[in-house]
mmCIF file of C-alpha atoms in Angstrom:
data_model
loop_
_atom_site.group_PDB
_atom_site.id
_atom_site.type_symbol
_atom_site.label_atom_id
_atom_site.label_comp_id
_atom_site.label_asym_id
_atom_site.label_seq_id
_atom_site.Cartn_x
_atom_site.Cartn_y
_atom_site.Cartn_z
ATOM 1 C CA UNK A 797 135.559 59.344 -84.523
ATOM 2 C CA UNK A 798 136.490 57.933 -88.029
ATOM 3 C CA UNK A 799 138.940 60.534 -88.932
ATOM 4 C CA UNK A 800 142.460 58.985 -90.207
ATOM 5 C CA UNK A 801 145.652 60.271 -88.210
ATOM 6 C CA UNK A 802 145.604 64.305 -85.489
ATOM 7 C CA UNK A 803 146.040 65.651 -88.925
ATOM 8 C CA UNK A 804 142.287 65.364 -89.843
ATOM 9 C CA UNK A 805 141.181 67.210 -86.250
ATOM 10 C CA UNK A 806 140.079 70.575 -84.827
ATOM 11 C CA UNK A 807 140.446 70.700 -81.337
ATOM 12 C CA UNK A 808 139.061 73.209 -78.740
ATOM 13 C CA UNK A 809 139.828 72.833 -75.911
ATOM 14 C CA UNK A 810 137.890 74.843 -72.814
ATOM 15 C CA UNK A 811 141.736 74.554 -71.101
ATOM 16 C CA UNK A 812 141.869 78.641 -69.836
ATOM 17 C CA UNK A 813 144.705 78.945 -67.865
ATOM 18 C CA UNK A 814 145.267 76.800 -64.487
ATOM 19 C CA UNK A 815 145.576 73.067 -64.582
ATOM 20 C CA UNK A 816 141.725 71.651 -63.565
ATOM 21 C CA UNK A 817 138.736 72.715 -64.528
ATOM 22 C CA UNK A 818 138.243 75.130 -61.801
ATOM 23 C CA UNK A 819 138.685 78.149 -64.350
ATOM 24 C CA UNK A 820 137.800 76.600 -67.716
ATOM 25 C CA UNK A 821 135.472 76.972 -70.283
ATOM 26 C CA UNK A 822 131.932 76.937 -69.204
ATOM 27 C CA UNK A 823 130.710 75.858 -72.588
ATOM 28 C CA UNK A 824 132.920 74.528 -75.611
ATOM 29 C CA UNK A 825 131.148 75.091 -78.373
ATOM 30 C CA UNK A 826 127.432 76.919 -77.516
ATOM 31 C CA UNK A 827 124.489 75.977 -80.918
ATOM 32 C CA UNK A 828 121.468 78.278 -80.419
ATOM 33 C CA UNK A 829 118.717 79.166 -82.201
ATOM 34 C CA UNK A 830 116.361 82.053 -79.552
ATOM 35 C CA UNK A 831 114.274 82.321 -82.380
ATOM 36 C CA UNK A 832 113.242 78.495 -83.395
ATOM 37 C CA UNK A 833 114.909 75.476 -85.244
ATOM 38 C CA UNK A 834 116.115 76.862 -88.412
ATOM 39 C CA UNK A 835 115.058 75.123 -91.857
ATOM 40 C CA UNK A 836 117.912 72.198 -92.481
ATOM 41 C CA UNK A 837 119.784 72.526 -89.319
ATOM 42 C CA UNK A 838 123.619 72.945 -88.395
ATOM 43 C CA UNK A 839 126.423 70.616 -88.588
ATOM 44 C CA UNK A 840 129.616 69.550 -86.773
ATOM 45 C CA UNK A 841 132.289 67.686 -88.213
ATOM 46 C CA UNK A 842 135.710 66.745 -88.003
ATOM 47 C CA UNK A 843 136.362 68.204 -84.493
ATOM 48 C CA UNK A 844 137.154 67.313 -80.752
ATOM 49 C CA UNK A 845 135.686 69.210 -77.674
ATOM 50 C CA UNK A 846 137.507 69.060 -74.750
ATOM 51 C CA UNK A 847 137.586 70.461 -70.434
ATOM 52 C CA UNK A 848 134.495 72.029 -70.301
ATOM 53 C CA UNK A 849 133.591 72.824 -67.362
ATOM 54 C CA UNK A 850 129.722 74.121 -66.767
ATOM 55 C CA UNK A 851 130.195 73.228 -62.722
ATOM 56 C CA UNK A 852 126.429 75.246 -62.303
ATOM 57 C CA UNK A 853 125.458 74.754 -65.298
ATOM 58 C CA UNK A 854 124.696 71.819 -68.471
ATOM 59 C CA UNK A 855 126.762 71.422 -70.994
ATOM 60 C CA UNK A 856 130.558 71.580 -70.301
ATOM 61 C CA UNK A 857 131.445 70.323 -73.529
ATOM 62 C CA UNK A 858 128.700 71.600 -76.315
ATOM 63 C CA UNK A 859 125.482 73.102 -75.180
ATOM 64 C CA UNK A 860 122.888 72.751 -78.151
ATOM 65 C CA UNK A 861 119.969 74.733 -77.256
ATOM 66 C CA UNK A 862 116.621 75.473 -79.515
ATOM 67 C CA UNK A 863 118.300 74.339 -82.698
ATOM 68 C CA UNK A 864 118.459 70.945 -85.106
ATOM 69 C CA UNK A 865 122.095 69.776 -84.258
ATOM 70 C CA UNK A 866 124.218 67.450 -86.479
ATOM 71 C CA UNK A 867 127.686 66.296 -84.903
ATOM 72 C CA UNK A 868 129.268 64.254 -87.557
ATOM 73 C CA UNK A 869 132.453 62.294 -86.582
ATOM 74 C CA UNK A 870 132.951 64.413 -83.345
ATOM 75 C CA UNK A 871 135.185 63.511 -80.115
ATOM 76 C CA UNK A 872 133.150 65.101 -76.454
ATOM 77 C CA UNK A 873 136.215 64.386 -73.778
ATOM 78 C CA UNK A 874 137.192 65.198 -70.976
ATOM 79 C CA UNK A 875 133.896 67.801 -69.346
ATOM 80 C CA UNK A 876 132.028 68.865 -66.737
ATOM 81 C CA UNK A 877 128.319 70.073 -65.506
ATOM 82 C CA UNK A 878 124.985 69.452 -63.670
ATOM 83 C CA UNK A 879 123.791 67.486 -66.819
ATOM 84 C CA UNK A 880 124.959 67.200 -69.858
ATOM 85 C CA UNK A 881 128.446 67.151 -68.914
ATOM 86 C CA UNK A 882 129.871 65.659 -72.495
ATOM 87 C CA UNK A 883 126.777 66.893 -74.073
ATOM 88 C CA UNK A 884 123.024 68.265 -73.396
ATOM 89 C CA UNK A 885 120.400 69.644 -75.841
ATOM 90 C CA UNK A 886 116.915 70.942 -75.514
ATOM 91 C CA UNK A 887 114.448 71.097 -76.722
ATOM 92 C CA UNK A 888 115.579 70.544 -80.652
ATOM 93 C CA UNK A 889 116.626 67.714 -83.286
ATOM 94 C CA UNK A 890 120.240 65.857 -81.980
ATOM 95 C CA UNK A 891 121.740 63.381 -84.484
ATOM 96 C CA UNK A 892 125.361 61.757 -83.015
ATOM 97 C CA UNK A 893 126.695 59.797 -86.217
ATOM 98 C CA UNK A 894 130.428 58.321 -86.013
ATOM 99 C CA UNK A 895 131.374 59.905 -82.022
ATOM 100 C CA UNK A 896 132.914 59.639 -79.436
ATOM 101 C CA UNK A 897 131.679 61.116 -75.628
ATOM 102 C CA UNK A 898 134.687 59.692 -73.330
ATOM 103 C CA UNK A 899 135.245 60.722 -69.252
ATOM 104 C CA UNK A 900 132.959 62.959 -69.382
ATOM 105 C CA UNK A 901 131.391 63.512 -65.713
ATOM 106 C CA UNK A 902 127.612 64.725 -64.994
ATOM 107 C CA UNK A 903 126.939 66.170 -61.260
ATOM 108 C CA UNK A 904 123.122 65.707 -61.563
ATOM 109 C CA UNK A 905 121.696 62.607 -64.904
ATOM 110 C CA UNK A 906 123.573 62.023 -67.787
ATOM 111 C CA UNK A 907 127.536 62.070 -67.794
ATOM 112 C CA UNK A 908 128.179 61.491 -71.574
ATOM 113 C CA UNK A 909 124.578 62.858 -73.305
ATOM 114 C CA UNK A 910 121.970 64.417 -71.946
ATOM 115 C CA UNK A 911 118.465 65.211 -73.935
ATOM 116 C CA UNK A 912 114.896 66.896 -73.033
ATOM 117 C CA UNK A 913 112.252 67.202 -76.076
ATOM 118 C CA UNK A 914 114.951 66.765 -78.486
ATOM 119 C CA UNK A 915 114.121 64.414 -81.247
ATOM 120 C CA UNK A 916 117.571 62.135 -81.235
ATOM 121 C CA UNK A 917 119.505 60.083 -83.404
ATOM 122 C CA UNK A 918 122.624 57.898 -82.751
ATOM 123 C CA UNK A 919 124.324 55.715 -84.858
ATOM 124 C CA UNK A 920 128.168 54.499 -84.231
ATOM 125 C CA UNK A 921 128.397 57.194 -81.103
ATOM 126 C CA UNK A 922 130.964 55.351 -78.390
ATOM 127 C CA UNK A 923 130.285 55.951 -74.332
ATOM 128 C CA UNK A 924 132.982 55.318 -72.481
ATOM 129 C CA UNK A 925 134.167 56.387 -68.856
ATOM 130 C CA UNK A 926 131.299 58.452 -68.505
ATOM 131 C CA UNK A 927 129.753 59.597 -65.081
ATOM 132 C CA UNK A 928 126.648 61.260 -63.093
ATOM 133 C CA UNK A 929 126.394 61.477 -59.520
ATOM 134 C CA UNK A 930 122.131 60.592 -60.586
ATOM 135 C CA UNK A 931 121.075 59.214 -64.230
ATOM 136 C CA UNK A 932 122.267 57.637 -67.188
ATOM 137 C CA UNK A 933 126.577 57.797 -66.052
ATOM 138 C CA UNK A 934 126.171 57.509 -70.117
ATOM 139 C CA UNK A 935 123.050 58.285 -71.380
ATOM 140 C CA UNK A 936 120.454 60.323 -69.738
ATOM 141 C CA UNK A 937 116.595 61.534 -71.868
ATOM 142 C CA UNK A 938 114.705 63.248 -69.920
ATOM 143 C CA UNK A 939 112.031 63.057 -72.795
ATOM 144 C CA UNK A 940 112.683 62.213 -76.966
ATOM 145 C CA UNK A 941 110.576 63.006 -80.074
ATOM 146 C CA UNK A 942 110.537 61.212 -83.159
ATOM 147 C CA UNK A 943 113.073 61.742 -85.072
ATOM 148 C CA UNK A 944 112.386 62.754 -89.277
#
């Protein structure tokens, strides 16, 4: 999260109505590919994702399923879910470069990031103030694959 000035950021906010999380968007950003990981993957750059609430599911901020995804200069904050409140990735490839995951809360595992059957690359990522009732307040990886 290294952008110069707030004008460089696009904000996706899950806040839908009344203050508090009870009516917020279930997933603020969903990236999925039903037929498998597409060649070249997907890139998200210069974005703030906040206030998602997948209270009975996974990935309140970002849900990445069956994809190659590169998050660069992305901030995910104040999201809630069962697993991977900030970012939930399963299966596929996930690269996170110059990102911040801040103040996300999981009722199970992986407050900031949760991954399963994922090739994971984390470079210059700040995890702060994330929490999980189970394991991995910042990061929980159930199983990983080599990153090419």
